Tab-separated table of N, CA and C in Angstrom:
chain	number	residue	atom	x	y	z
Z	1	MET	N	39.789	-12.074	-1.705
Z	1	MET	CA	38.640	-11.352	-2.206
Z	1	MET	C	38.831	-9.869	-1.877
Z	2	VAL	N	38.615	-9.036	-2.859
Z	2	VAL	CA	38.766	-7.600	-2.683
Z	2	VAL	C	37.382	-6.993	-2.508
Z	3	HIS	N	37.206	-6.232	-1.455
Z	3	HIS	CA	35.930	-5.566	-1.201
Z	3	HIS	C	36.025	-4.120	-1.653
Z	4	SER	N	35.072	-3.715	-2.480
Z	4	SER	CA	35.046	-2.319	-2.896
Z	4	SER	C	34.186	-1.539	-1.909
Z	5	PRO	N	34.484	-0.280	-1.724
Z	5	PRO	CA	33.688	0.518	-0.780
Z	5	PRO	C	32.248	0.679	-1.276
Z	6	ILE	N	31.327	0.738	-0.349
Z	6	ILE	CA	29.913	0.880	-0.686
Z	6	ILE	C	29.642	2.334	-1.042
Z	7	SER	N	29.083	2.526	-2.221
Z	7	SER	CA	28.753	3.868	-2.679
Z	7	SER	C	27.435	4.310	-2.036
Z	8	THR	N	27.415	5.493	-1.490
Z	8	THR	CA	26.163	6.033	-0.947
Z	8	THR	C	25.770	7.286	-1.721
Z	9	GLY	N	26.075	7.279	-3.003
Z	9	GLY	CA	25.690	8.389	-3.859
Z	9	GLY	C	24.223	8.298	-4.232
Z	10	LEU	N	23.845	9.101	-5.194
Z	10	LEU	CA	22.454	9.151	-5.633
Z	10	LEU	C	21.977	7.792	-6.135
Z	11	ASP	N	22.847	7.045	-6.819
Z	11	ASP	CA	22.448	5.738	-7.327
Z	11	ASP	C	22.071	4.780	-6.201
Z	12	TRP	N	22.729	4.879	-5.061
Z	12	TRP	CA	22.424	4.013	-3.914
Z	12	TRP	C	21.004	4.259	-3.425
Z	13	TYR	N	20.619	5.531	-3.303
Z	13	TYR	CA	19.271	5.864	-2.835
Z	13	TYR	C	18.209	5.459	-3.852
Z	14	ILE	N	18.470	5.676	-5.127
Z	14	ILE	CA	17.496	5.315	-6.159
Z	14	ILE	C	17.295	3.806	-6.204
Z	15	LYS	N	18.388	3.038	-6.138
Z	15	LYS	CA	18.232	1.576	-6.246
Z	15	LYS	C	17.491	1.009	-5.046
Z	16	TRP	N	17.720	1.541	-3.854
Z	16	TRP	CA	16.995	1.023	-2.692
Z	16	TRP	C	15.542	1.473	-2.686
Z	17	PHE	N	15.278	2.689	-3.103
Z	17	PHE	CA	13.894	3.146	-3.216
Z	17	PHE	C	13.151	2.293	-4.245
Z	18	ALA	N	13.782	2.084	-5.405
Z	18	ALA	CA	13.152	1.283	-6.458
Z	18	ALA	C	12.929	-0.152	-5.994
Z	19	SER	N	13.859	-0.700	-5.231
Z	19	SER	CA	13.704	-2.077	-4.743
Z	19	SER	C	12.543	-2.191	-3.773
Z	20	VAL	N	12.403	-1.220	-2.867
Z	20	VAL	CA	11.283	-1.232	-1.911
Z	20	VAL	C	9.957	-1.078	-2.654
Z	21	VAL	N	9.926	-0.196	-3.644
Z	21	VAL	CA	8.703	-0.010	-4.430
Z	21	VAL	C	8.345	-1.294	-5.190
Z	22	LEU	N	9.340	-1.987	-5.723
Z	22	LEU	CA	9.068	-3.258	-6.406
Z	22	LEU	C	8.536	-4.318	-5.444
Z	23	ILE	N	9.002	-4.303	-4.203
Z	23	ILE	CA	8.460	-5.233	-3.204
Z	23	ILE	C	6.984	-4.929	-2.961
Z	24	PHE	N	6.639	-3.637	-2.858
Z	24	PHE	CA	5.226	-3.266	-2.715
Z	24	PHE	C	4.432	-3.671	-3.958
Z	25	GLY	N	5.050	-3.592	-5.129
Z	25	GLY	CA	4.395	-4.050	-6.348
Z	25	GLY	C	4.102	-5.535	-6.307
Z	26	ALA	N	5.033	-6.317	-5.781
Z	26	ALA	CA	4.808	-7.760	-5.648
Z	26	ALA	C	3.710	-8.041	-4.632
Z	27	ILE	N	3.686	-7.283	-3.548
Z	27	ILE	CA	2.642	-7.466	-2.528
Z	27	ILE	C	1.271	-7.140	-3.099
Z	28	THR	N	1.164	-6.017	-3.822
Z	28	THR	CA	-0.135	-5.647	-4.389
Z	28	THR	C	-0.570	-6.640	-5.469
Z	29	THR	N	0.383	-7.234	-6.178
Z	29	THR	CA	0.034	-8.272	-7.149
Z	29	THR	C	-0.494	-9.511	-6.434
Z	30	ALA	N	0.170	-9.910	-5.362
Z	30	ALA	CA	-0.259	-11.090	-4.607
Z	30	ALA	C	-1.634	-10.879	-3.971
Z	31	MET	N	-1.939	-9.639	-3.621
Z	31	MET	CA	-3.234	-9.333	-3.009
Z	31	MET	C	-4.285	-8.961	-4.053
Z	32	ASN	N	-3.925	-9.071	-5.333
Z	32	ASN	CA	-4.817	-8.775	-6.451
Z	32	ASN	C	-5.366	-7.349	-6.391
Z	33	LEU	N	-4.480	-6.405	-6.097
Z	33	LEU	CA	-4.879	-4.995	-6.044
Z	33	LEU	C	-4.561	-4.332	-7.386
Z	34	TYR	N	-5.340	-4.711	-8.371
Z	34	TYR	CA	-5.175	-4.207	-9.722
Z	34	TYR	C	-5.894	-2.881	-9.835
Z	35	PRO	N	-5.399	-1.855	-10.368
Z	35	PRO	CA	-4.195	-1.630	-11.142
Z	35	PRO	C	-3.030	-1.061	-10.315
Z	36	TYR	N	-3.187	-0.993	-8.998
Z	36	TYR	CA	-2.129	-0.389	-8.176
Z	36	TYR	C	-0.811	-1.139	-8.308
Z	37	ASN	N	-0.892	-2.442	-8.539
Z	37	ASN	CA	0.338	-3.214	-8.722
Z	37	ASN	C	1.127	-2.714	-9.925
Z	38	MET	N	0.444	-2.321	-10.985
Z	38	MET	CA	1.150	-1.814	-12.167
Z	38	MET	C	1.828	-0.482	-11.877
Z	39	TYR	N	1.193	0.361	-11.074
Z	39	TYR	CA	1.804	1.652	-10.743
Z	39	TYR	C	3.092	1.451	-9.955
Z	40	PHE	N	3.023	0.608	-8.921
Z	40	PHE	CA	4.220	0.341	-8.116
Z	40	PHE	C	5.328	-0.277	-8.964
Z	41	GLN	N	4.970	-1.259	-9.775
Z	41	GLN	CA	5.979	-1.922	-10.581
Z	41	GLN	C	6.579	-0.982	-11.618
Z	42	PHE	N	5.771	-0.118	-12.211
Z	42	PHE	CA	6.291	0.839	-13.188
Z	42	PHE	C	7.287	1.796	-12.540
Z	43	ILE	N	6.979	2.286	-11.345
Z	43	ILE	CA	7.890	3.195	-10.652
Z	43	ILE	C	9.184	2.473	-10.288
Z	44	GLY	N	9.071	1.254	-9.765
Z	44	GLY	CA	10.265	0.503	-9.385
Z	44	GLY	C	11.143	0.151	-10.574
Z	45	ILE	N	10.529	-0.291	-11.650
Z	45	ILE	CA	11.285	-0.641	-12.845
Z	45	ILE	C	11.947	0.601	-13.438
Z	46	SER	N	11.226	1.717	-13.435
Z	46	SER	CA	11.807	2.955	-13.954
Z	46	SER	C	12.984	3.413	-13.099
Z	47	GLY	N	12.889	3.208	-11.793
Z	47	GLY	CA	14.010	3.532	-10.915
Z	47	GLY	C	15.239	2.718	-11.249
Z	48	TRP	N	15.053	1.428	-11.479
Z	48	TRP	CA	16.185	0.576	-11.855
Z	48	TRP	C	16.697	0.911	-13.245
Z	49	LEU	N	15.839	1.421	-14.120
Z	49	LEU	CA	16.285	1.885	-15.432
Z	49	LEU	C	17.225	3.078	-15.273
Z	50	ILE	N	16.882	3.979	-14.376
Z	50	ILE	CA	17.739	5.136	-14.106
Z	50	ILE	C	19.083	4.686	-13.543
Z	51	VAL	N	19.051	3.737	-12.612
Z	51	VAL	CA	20.299	3.220	-12.032
Z	51	VAL	C	21.147	2.550	-13.106
Z	52	GLY	N	20.516	1.768	-13.968
Z	52	GLY	CA	21.248	1.123	-15.054
Z	52	GLY	C	21.909	2.136	-15.972
Z	53	ALA	N	21.203	3.235	-16.239
Z	53	ALA	CA	21.787	4.294	-17.067
Z	53	ALA	C	22.950	4.971	-16.345
Z	54	MET	N	22.818	5.172	-15.042
Z	54	MET	CA	23.904	5.790	-14.271
Z	54	MET	C	25.141	4.892	-14.252
Z	55	TRP	N	24.933	3.593	-14.184
Z	55	TRP	CA	26.034	2.637	-14.142
Z	55	TRP	C	26.529	2.248	-15.538
Z	56	LYS	N	25.791	2.677	-16.571
Z	56	LYS	CA	26.087	2.293	-17.960
Z	56	LYS	C	26.110	0.767	-18.113
Z	57	ASP	N	25.144	0.116	-17.482
Z	57	ASP	CA	25.021	-1.345	-17.504
Z	57	ASP	C	23.905	-1.709	-18.483
Z	58	TRP	N	24.304	-2.196	-19.668
Z	58	TRP	CA	23.342	-2.433	-20.732
Z	58	TRP	C	22.354	-3.547	-20.419
Z	59	SER	N	22.719	-4.502	-19.588
Z	59	SER	CA	21.759	-5.552	-19.242
Z	59	SER	C	20.635	-4.978	-18.385
Z	60	LEU	N	20.969	-4.116	-17.423
Z	60	LEU	CA	19.929	-3.465	-16.614
Z	60	LEU	C	19.080	-2.525	-17.465
Z	61	ILE	N	19.726	-1.796	-18.344
Z	61	ILE	CA	18.989	-0.861	-19.199
Z	61	ILE	C	17.998	-1.614	-20.079
Z	62	THR	N	18.449	-2.689	-20.700
Z	62	THR	CA	17.593	-3.433	-21.630
Z	62	THR	C	16.393	-4.051	-20.931
Z	63	VAL	N	16.632	-4.774	-19.841
Z	63	VAL	CA	15.524	-5.468	-19.176
Z	63	VAL	C	14.535	-4.464	-18.573
Z	64	ASN	N	15.018	-3.330	-18.111
Z	64	ASN	CA	14.113	-2.362	-17.495
Z	64	ASN	C	13.408	-1.480	-18.514
Z	65	ILE	N	13.993	-1.279	-19.689
Z	65	ILE	CA	13.256	-0.605	-20.766
Z	65	ILE	C	12.081	-1.483	-21.186
Z	66	VAL	N	12.350	-2.769	-21.392
Z	66	VAL	CA	11.280	-3.688	-21.799
Z	66	VAL	C	10.199	-3.752	-20.711
Z	67	GLY	N	10.616	-3.890	-19.450
Z	67	GLY	CA	9.647	-3.967	-18.352
Z	67	GLY	C	8.824	-2.705	-18.196
Z	68	SER	N	9.465	-1.542	-18.318
Z	68	SER	CA	8.719	-0.297	-18.157
Z	68	SER	C	7.747	-0.081	-19.312
Z	69	ILE	N	8.131	-0.477	-20.525
Z	69	ILE	CA	7.205	-0.362	-21.662
Z	69	ILE	C	6.005	-1.282	-21.469
Z	70	ILE	N	6.236	-2.501	-21.000
Z	70	ILE	CA	5.132	-3.436	-20.755
Z	70	ILE	C	4.182	-2.870	-19.702
Z	71	MET	N	4.726	-2.347	-18.601
Z	71	MET	CA	3.879	-1.775	-17.552
Z	71	MET	C	3.134	-0.534	-18.059
Z	72	LEU	N	3.824	0.298	-18.846
Z	72	LEU	CA	3.176	1.493	-19.386
Z	72	LEU	C	2.030	1.118	-20.320
Z	73	PHE	N	2.227	0.098	-21.154
Z	73	PHE	CA	1.135	-0.381	-22.009
Z	73	PHE	C	-0.039	-0.871	-21.166
Z	74	GLY	N	0.253	-1.582	-20.081
Z	74	GLY	CA	-0.816	-2.057	-19.205
Z	74	GLY	C	-1.582	-0.924	-18.557
Z	75	ILE	N	-0.866	0.109	-18.113
Z	75	ILE	CA	-1.525	1.271	-17.495
Z	75	ILE	C	-2.366	2.018	-18.514
Z	76	ILE	N	-1.814	2.235	-19.714
Z	76	ILE	CA	-2.581	2.915	-20.765
Z	76	ILE	C	-3.804	2.094	-21.144
Z	77	HIS	N	-3.632	0.801	-21.281
Z	77	HIS	CA	-4.772	-0.064	-21.623
Z	77	HIS	C	-5.850	0.010	-20.554
Z	78	TYR	N	-5.450	0.001	-19.308
Z	78	TYR	CA	-6.425	0.047	-18.224
Z	78	TYR	C	-7.224	1.343	-18.256
Z	79	HIS	N	-6.543	2.460	-18.463
Z	79	HIS	CA	-7.220	3.753	-18.369
Z	79	HIS	C	-7.979	4.161	-19.628
Z	80	PHE	N	-7.575	3.671	-20.792
Z	80	PHE	CA	-8.207	4.139	-22.023
Z	80	PHE	C	-9.001	3.076	-22.765
Z	81	TYR	N	-8.800	1.807	-22.448
Z	81	TYR	CA	-9.456	0.757	-23.223
Z	81	TYR	C	-10.274	-0.209	-22.371
Z	82	THR	N	-10.542	0.147	-21.132
Z	82	THR	CA	-11.409	-0.685	-20.297
Z	82	THR	C	-12.500	0.186	-19.712
Z	83	ASP	N	-13.489	-0.456	-19.158
Z	83	ASP	CA	-14.602	0.272	-18.555
Z	83	ASP	C	-14.381	0.442	-17.056
Z	84	TRP	N	-13.193	0.948	-16.666
Z	84	TRP	CA	-12.831	1.056	-15.256
Z	84	TRP	C	-13.725	2.028	-14.501
Z	85	VAL	N	-14.187	3.084	-15.152
Z	85	VAL	CA	-15.074	4.032	-14.472
Z	85	VAL	C	-16.388	3.347	-14.145
Z	86	LEU	N	-16.926	2.597	-15.096
Z	86	LEU	CA	-18.181	1.881	-14.874
Z	86	LEU	C	-18.011	0.832	-13.785
Z	87	THR	N	-16.884	0.158	-13.750
Z	87	THR	CA	-16.625	-0.855	-12.726
Z	87	THR	C	-16.595	-0.219	-11.340
Z	88	ILE	N	-15.916	0.901	-11.208
Z	88	ILE	CA	-15.859	1.590	-9.917
Z	88	ILE	C	-17.252	2.065	-9.516
Z	89	TYR	N	-18.017	2.603	-10.465
Z	89	TYR	CA	-19.356	3.083	-10.174
Z	89	TYR	C	-20.265	1.930	-9.769
Z	90	ASN	N	-20.176	0.784	-10.430
Z	90	ASN	CA	-21.000	-0.375	-10.070
Z	90	ASN	C	-20.673	-0.861	-8.671
Z	91	ARG	N	-19.380	-0.887	-8.308
Z	91	ARG	CA	-19.009	-1.297	-6.954
Z	91	ARG	C	-19.548	-0.310	-5.925
Z	92	TYR	N	-19.554	0.973	-6.264
Z	92	TYR	CA	-20.096	1.990	-5.361
Z	92	TYR	C	-21.587	1.752	-5.146
Z	93	ILE	N	-22.300	1.446	-6.198
Z	93	ILE	CA	-23.737	1.176	-6.079
Z	93	ILE	C	-23.977	-0.081	-5.256
Z	94	GLU	N	-23.178	-1.153	-5.485
Z	94	GLU	CA	-23.343	-2.386	-4.739
Z	94	GLU	C	-23.096	-2.187	-3.248
Z	95	VAL	N	-22.144	-1.351	-2.915
Z	95	VAL	CA	-21.846	-1.095	-1.499
Z	95	VAL	C	-22.995	-0.341	-0.856
Z	96	ASN	N	-23.588	0.590	-1.564
Z	96	ASN	CA	-24.684	1.382	-1.005
Z	96	ASN	C	-25.991	0.587	-0.892
Z	97	LEU	N	-26.119	-0.462	-1.662
Z	97	LEU	CA	-27.341	-1.268	-1.581
Z	97	LEU	C	-27.234	-2.156	-0.396
């Protein structure tokens, strides 16, 4: 078995940062912290998209383009097509009562 040297270039830092952010995305999903889970997952997926582009790996590029578009649609839907402001305001009123 031939071992290649471990690269510690920019791609190494981006992939580990993106991986840690995706772990936080999974944690926030498990704890039902919506919409923060989408933010973490979008950042992590976008990081892996950048790494895939740096490596010219079409499988990483394809899966992360699809994932980032799905997360972006979810974020846009949350902010422009839901009553999130009213929900936050109602929770504020309930806490004060």
